[in-house]
Short mmCIF file of C-alpha atoms and ligand atoms in Angstrom, two decimals:
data_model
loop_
_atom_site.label_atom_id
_atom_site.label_comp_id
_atom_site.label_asym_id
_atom_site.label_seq_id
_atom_site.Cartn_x
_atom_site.Cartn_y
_atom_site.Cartn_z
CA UNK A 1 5.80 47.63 -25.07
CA UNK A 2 8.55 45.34 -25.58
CA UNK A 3 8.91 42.32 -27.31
CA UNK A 4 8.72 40.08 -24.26
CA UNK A 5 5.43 40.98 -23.61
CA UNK A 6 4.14 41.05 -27.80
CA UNK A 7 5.21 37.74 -28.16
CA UNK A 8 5.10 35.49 -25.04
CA UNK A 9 6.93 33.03 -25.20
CA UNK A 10 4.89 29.49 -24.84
CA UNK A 11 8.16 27.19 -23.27
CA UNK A 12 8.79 28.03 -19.86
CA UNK A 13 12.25 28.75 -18.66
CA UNK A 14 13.64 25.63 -17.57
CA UNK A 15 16.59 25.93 -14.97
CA UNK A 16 19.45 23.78 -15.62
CA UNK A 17 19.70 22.66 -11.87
CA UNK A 18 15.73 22.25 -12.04
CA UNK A 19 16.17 18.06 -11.71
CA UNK A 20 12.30 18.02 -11.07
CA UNK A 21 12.05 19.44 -14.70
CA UNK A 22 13.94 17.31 -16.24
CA UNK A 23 12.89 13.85 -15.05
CA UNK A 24 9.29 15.46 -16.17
CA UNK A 25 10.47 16.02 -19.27
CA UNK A 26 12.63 12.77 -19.69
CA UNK A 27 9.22 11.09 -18.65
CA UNK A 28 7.32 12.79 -21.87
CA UNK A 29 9.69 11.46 -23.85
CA UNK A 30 10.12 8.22 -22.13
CA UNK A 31 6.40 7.66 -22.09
CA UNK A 32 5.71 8.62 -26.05
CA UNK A 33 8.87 6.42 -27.59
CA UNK A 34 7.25 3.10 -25.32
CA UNK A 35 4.04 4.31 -26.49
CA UNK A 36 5.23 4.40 -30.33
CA UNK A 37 6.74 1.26 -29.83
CA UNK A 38 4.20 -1.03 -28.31
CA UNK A 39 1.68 0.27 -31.24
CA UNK A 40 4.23 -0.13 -34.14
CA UNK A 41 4.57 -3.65 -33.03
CA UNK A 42 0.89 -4.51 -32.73
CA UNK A 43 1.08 -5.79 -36.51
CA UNK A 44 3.28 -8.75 -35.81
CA UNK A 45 1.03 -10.32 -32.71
CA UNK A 46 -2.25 -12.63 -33.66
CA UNK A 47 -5.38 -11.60 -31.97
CA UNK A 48 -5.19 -13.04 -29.06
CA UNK A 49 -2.25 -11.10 -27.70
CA UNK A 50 -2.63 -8.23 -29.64
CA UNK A 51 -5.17 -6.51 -27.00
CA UNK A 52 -2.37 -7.35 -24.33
CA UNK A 53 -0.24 -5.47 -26.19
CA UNK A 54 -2.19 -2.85 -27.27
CA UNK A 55 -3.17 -2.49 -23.16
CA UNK A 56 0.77 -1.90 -22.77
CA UNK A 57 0.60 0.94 -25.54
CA UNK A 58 -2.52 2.94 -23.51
CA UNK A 59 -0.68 2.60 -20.58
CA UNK A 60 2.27 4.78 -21.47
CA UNK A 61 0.16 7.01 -23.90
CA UNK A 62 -2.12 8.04 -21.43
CA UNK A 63 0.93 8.46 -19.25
CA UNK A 64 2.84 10.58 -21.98
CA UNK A 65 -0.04 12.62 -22.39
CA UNK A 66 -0.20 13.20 -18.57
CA UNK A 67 3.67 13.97 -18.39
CA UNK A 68 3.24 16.63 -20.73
CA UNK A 69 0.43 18.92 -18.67
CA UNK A 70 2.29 17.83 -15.43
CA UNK A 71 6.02 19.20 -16.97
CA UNK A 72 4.12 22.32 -18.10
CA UNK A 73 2.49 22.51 -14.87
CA UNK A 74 5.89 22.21 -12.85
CA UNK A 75 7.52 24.84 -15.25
CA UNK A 76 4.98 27.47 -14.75
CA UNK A 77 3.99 26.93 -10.55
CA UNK A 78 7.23 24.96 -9.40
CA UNK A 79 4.39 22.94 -7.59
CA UNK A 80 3.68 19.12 -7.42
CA UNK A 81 0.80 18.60 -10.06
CA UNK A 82 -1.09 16.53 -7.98
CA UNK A 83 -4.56 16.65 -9.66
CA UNK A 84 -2.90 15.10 -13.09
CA UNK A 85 -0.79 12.56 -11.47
CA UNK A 86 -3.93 11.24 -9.91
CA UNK A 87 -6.05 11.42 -12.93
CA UNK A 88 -3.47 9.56 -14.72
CA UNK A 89 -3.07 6.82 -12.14
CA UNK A 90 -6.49 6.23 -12.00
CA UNK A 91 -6.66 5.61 -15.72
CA UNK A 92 -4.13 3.64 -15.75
CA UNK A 93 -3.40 1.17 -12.83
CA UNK A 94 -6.84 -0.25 -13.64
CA UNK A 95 -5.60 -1.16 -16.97
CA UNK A 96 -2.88 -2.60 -15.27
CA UNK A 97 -5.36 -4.86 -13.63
CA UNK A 98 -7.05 -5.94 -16.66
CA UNK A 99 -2.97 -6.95 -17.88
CA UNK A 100 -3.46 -9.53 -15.07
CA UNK A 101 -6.57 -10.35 -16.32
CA UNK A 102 -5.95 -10.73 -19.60
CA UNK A 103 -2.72 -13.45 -19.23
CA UNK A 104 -4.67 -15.25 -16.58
CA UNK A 105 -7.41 -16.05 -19.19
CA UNK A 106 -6.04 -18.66 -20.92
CA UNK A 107 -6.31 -20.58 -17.15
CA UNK A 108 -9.79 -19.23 -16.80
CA UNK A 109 -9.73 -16.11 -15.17
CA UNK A 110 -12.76 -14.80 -14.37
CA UNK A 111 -14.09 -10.94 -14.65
CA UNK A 112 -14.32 -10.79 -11.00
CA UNK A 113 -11.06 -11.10 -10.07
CA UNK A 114 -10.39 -8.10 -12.37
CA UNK A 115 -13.04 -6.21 -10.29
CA UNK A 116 -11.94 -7.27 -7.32
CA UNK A 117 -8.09 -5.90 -8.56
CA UNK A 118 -9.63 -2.44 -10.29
CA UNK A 119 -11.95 -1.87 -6.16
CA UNK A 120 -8.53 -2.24 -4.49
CA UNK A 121 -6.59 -0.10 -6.80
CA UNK A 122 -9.55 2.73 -6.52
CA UNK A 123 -9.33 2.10 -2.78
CA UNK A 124 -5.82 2.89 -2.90
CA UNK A 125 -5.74 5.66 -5.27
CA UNK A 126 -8.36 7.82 -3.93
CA UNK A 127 -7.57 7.66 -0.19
CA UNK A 128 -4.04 8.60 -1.48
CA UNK A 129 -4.89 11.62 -2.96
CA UNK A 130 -6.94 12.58 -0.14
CA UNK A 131 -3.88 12.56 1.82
CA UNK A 132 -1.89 14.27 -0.72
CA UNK A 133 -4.49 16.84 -1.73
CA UNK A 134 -7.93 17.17 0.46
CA UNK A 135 -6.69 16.56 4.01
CA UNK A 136 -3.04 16.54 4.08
CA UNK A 137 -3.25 16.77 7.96
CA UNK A 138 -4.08 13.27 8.13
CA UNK A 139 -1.69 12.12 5.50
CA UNK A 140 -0.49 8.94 7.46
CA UNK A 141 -4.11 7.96 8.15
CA UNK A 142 -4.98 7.96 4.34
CA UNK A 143 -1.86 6.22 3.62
CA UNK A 144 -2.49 3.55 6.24
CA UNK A 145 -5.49 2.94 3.93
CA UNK A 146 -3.88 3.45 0.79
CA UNK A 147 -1.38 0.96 2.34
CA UNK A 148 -3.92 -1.49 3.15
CA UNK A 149 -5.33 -1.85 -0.76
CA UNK A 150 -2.03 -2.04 -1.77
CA UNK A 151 -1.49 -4.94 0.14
CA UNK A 152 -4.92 -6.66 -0.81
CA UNK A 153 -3.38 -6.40 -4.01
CA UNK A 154 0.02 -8.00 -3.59
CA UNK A 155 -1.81 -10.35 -2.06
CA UNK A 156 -3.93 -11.41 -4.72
CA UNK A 157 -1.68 -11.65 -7.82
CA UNK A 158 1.21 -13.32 -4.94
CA UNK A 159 -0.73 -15.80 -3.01
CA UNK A 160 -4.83 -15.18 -3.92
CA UNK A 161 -6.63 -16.43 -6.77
CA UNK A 162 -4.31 -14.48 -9.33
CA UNK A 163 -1.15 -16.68 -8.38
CA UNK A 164 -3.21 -19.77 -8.74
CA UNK A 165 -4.12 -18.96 -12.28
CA UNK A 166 -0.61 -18.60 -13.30
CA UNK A 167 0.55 -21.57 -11.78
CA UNK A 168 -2.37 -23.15 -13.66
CA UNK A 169 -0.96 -21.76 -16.74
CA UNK A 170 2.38 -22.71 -16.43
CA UNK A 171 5.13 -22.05 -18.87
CA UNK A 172 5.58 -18.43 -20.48
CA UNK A 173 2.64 -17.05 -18.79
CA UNK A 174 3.52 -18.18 -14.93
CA UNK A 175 7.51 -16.84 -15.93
CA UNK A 176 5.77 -13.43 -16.83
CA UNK A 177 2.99 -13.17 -13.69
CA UNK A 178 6.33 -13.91 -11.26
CA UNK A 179 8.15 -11.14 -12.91
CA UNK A 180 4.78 -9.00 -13.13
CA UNK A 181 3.89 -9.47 -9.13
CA UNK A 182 7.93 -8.29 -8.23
CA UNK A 183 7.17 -5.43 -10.28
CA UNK A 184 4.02 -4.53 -7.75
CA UNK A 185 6.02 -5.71 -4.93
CA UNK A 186 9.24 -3.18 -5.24
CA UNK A 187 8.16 -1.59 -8.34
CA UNK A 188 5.25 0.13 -6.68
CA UNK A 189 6.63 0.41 -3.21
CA UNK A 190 8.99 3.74 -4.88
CA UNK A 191 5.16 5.31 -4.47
CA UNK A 192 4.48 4.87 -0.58
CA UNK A 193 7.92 6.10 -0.03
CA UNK A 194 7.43 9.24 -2.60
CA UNK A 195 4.11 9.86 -0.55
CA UNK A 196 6.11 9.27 2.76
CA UNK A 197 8.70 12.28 1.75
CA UNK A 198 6.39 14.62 0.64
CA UNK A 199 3.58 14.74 2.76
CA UNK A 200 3.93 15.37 7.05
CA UNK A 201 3.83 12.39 9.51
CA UNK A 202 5.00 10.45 12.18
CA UNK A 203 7.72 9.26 9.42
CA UNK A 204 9.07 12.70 8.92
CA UNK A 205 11.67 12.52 11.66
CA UNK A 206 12.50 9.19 10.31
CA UNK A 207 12.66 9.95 6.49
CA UNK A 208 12.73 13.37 6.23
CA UNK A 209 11.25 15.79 3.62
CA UNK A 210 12.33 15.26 -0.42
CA UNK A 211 10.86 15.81 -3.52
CA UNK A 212 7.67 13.20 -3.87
CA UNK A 213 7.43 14.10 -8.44
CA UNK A 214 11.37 12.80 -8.43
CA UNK A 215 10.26 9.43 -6.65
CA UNK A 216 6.71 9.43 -8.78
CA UNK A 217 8.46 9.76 -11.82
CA UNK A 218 11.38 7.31 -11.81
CA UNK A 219 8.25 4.72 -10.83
CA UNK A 220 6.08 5.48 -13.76
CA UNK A 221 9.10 5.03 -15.89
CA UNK A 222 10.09 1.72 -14.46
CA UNK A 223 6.57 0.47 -13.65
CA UNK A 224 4.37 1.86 -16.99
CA UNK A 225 7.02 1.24 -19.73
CA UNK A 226 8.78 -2.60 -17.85
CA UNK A 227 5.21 -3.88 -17.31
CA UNK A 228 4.55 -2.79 -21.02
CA UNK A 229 7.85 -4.54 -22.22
CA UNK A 230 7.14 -8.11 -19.64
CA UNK A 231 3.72 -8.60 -21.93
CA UNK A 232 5.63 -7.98 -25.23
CA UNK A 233 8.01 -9.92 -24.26
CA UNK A 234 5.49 -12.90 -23.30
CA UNK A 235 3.35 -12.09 -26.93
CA UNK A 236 6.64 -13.02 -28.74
CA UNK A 237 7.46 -15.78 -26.77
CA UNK A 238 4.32 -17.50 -26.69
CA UNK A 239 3.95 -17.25 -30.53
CA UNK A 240 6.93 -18.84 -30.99
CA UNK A 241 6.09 -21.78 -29.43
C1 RET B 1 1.49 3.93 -13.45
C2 RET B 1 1.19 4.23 -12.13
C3 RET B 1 1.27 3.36 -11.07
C4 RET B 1 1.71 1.94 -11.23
C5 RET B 1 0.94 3.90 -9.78
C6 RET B 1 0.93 3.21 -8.64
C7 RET B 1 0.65 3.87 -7.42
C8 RET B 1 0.73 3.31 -6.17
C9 RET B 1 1.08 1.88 -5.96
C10 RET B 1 0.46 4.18 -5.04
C11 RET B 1 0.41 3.79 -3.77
C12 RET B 1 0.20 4.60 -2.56
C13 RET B 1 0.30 3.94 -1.35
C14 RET B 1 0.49 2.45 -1.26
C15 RET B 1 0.21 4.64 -0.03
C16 RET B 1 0.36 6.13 -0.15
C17 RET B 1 -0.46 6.69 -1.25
C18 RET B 1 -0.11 6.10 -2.63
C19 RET B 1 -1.33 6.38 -3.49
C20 RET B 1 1.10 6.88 -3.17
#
């Protein structure tokens, strides 16, 4: 027997021209350091932003955790580890929701606009991933749907009750909700387009076929860890003053 086979080795070979791989694993690392960083700071924030912050921390800590089995999962199949990247969204948009939700309180938000924001987001989550994993055939018709809830949200936090609330607010927290809702405007619109170039449609002729973890990953990094950093920012700020 040789030694290969005695002693497996537990890191798969990662190709230097595997780009997949490496965003993966730039994500892990990506995802823990924001993580590490929006806990170490908890200390310095007063109560009443310290669960925003703390939100910001789960966020990319479930994420990291995620980015871990999905870059072993890529090493060992070369496949796109759809299962985990849905789990993980599903944890963690909703908490995404409740960041809303927990600025907007200081104008009064009430828990059923964060219900309202945590249906759509399931809406648009789980008719994804039937397009992506469960009946692929009919990807544009799930993502029509998807689409839909996506919009209901962009509404909301833009022009529905959410925007209200932060022009109610004023100040800091109507500064952060702006920058917030472009994040779900372009931010999250990298996602439709991933789903667009990795699943079959009318929109393949148009697009093309490319890799959908590349386009899923550069959004978690710029959605999970610059929402994180947008309510850090607004704890310090709004103790200040
Ligand atoms: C941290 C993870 C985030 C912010 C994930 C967001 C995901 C989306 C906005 C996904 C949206 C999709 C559509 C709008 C249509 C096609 C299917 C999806 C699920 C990729």
């Amino acid at each position: 027997m040789t030694n290969i086979m005695l002693f497996p080795s537990l890191v798969a070979k990662l190709l230097p021209t595997d780009y997949v791989a490496f965003t993966f694993f730039v994500g892990c690392m990506a995802m823990m350091a924001a993580s590490a960083f929006f806990f170490l700071s908890l200390n310095q924030f007063d109560r009443k932003w310290r669960t925003s912050v703390l939100v910001s921390g789960l966020i990319t800590f479930i994420a990291a955790v995620h980015y871990f089995y999905m870059r072993d999962y890529w090493a060992t199949f070369q496949e796109s580890p759809t299962f985990f990247r849905y789990v993980d969204w599903i944890l963690t948009v909703p908490l995404m929701c409740v960041e809303f939700y927990l600025i907007l309180k200081v104008a009064g938000a009430k828990q059923g606009l964060l219900w309202k924001m945590i249906i759509y987001s399931i809406i648009m989550l789980v008719t994804g991933y039937f397009g992506e994993a469960v009946d692929p055939a009919n990807a544009w018709i799930w993502g029509l749907v998807s689409g839909i809830a996506y919009f209901a949200i962009v509404y909301e936090i833009w022009l529905g009750e959410a925007s209200k609330l932060a022009a109610a607010a004023g100040g800091d927290v109507l500064a952060s909700h702006k920058i917030l809702c472009w994040f779900v405007l372009v931010g999250w619109a990298i996602y439709p387009l991933g789903y667009m170039l990795g699943t079959d449609g009318w929109y393949t002729g148009i697009l093309g076929k490319g890799n959908v973890d590349i386009a899923y990953n550069i959004a978690d990094a710029i959605n999970k860890i610059g929402f994180g950093l947008v309510i850090y920012t607004l704890a310090l700020k709004s103790q200040k003053d």
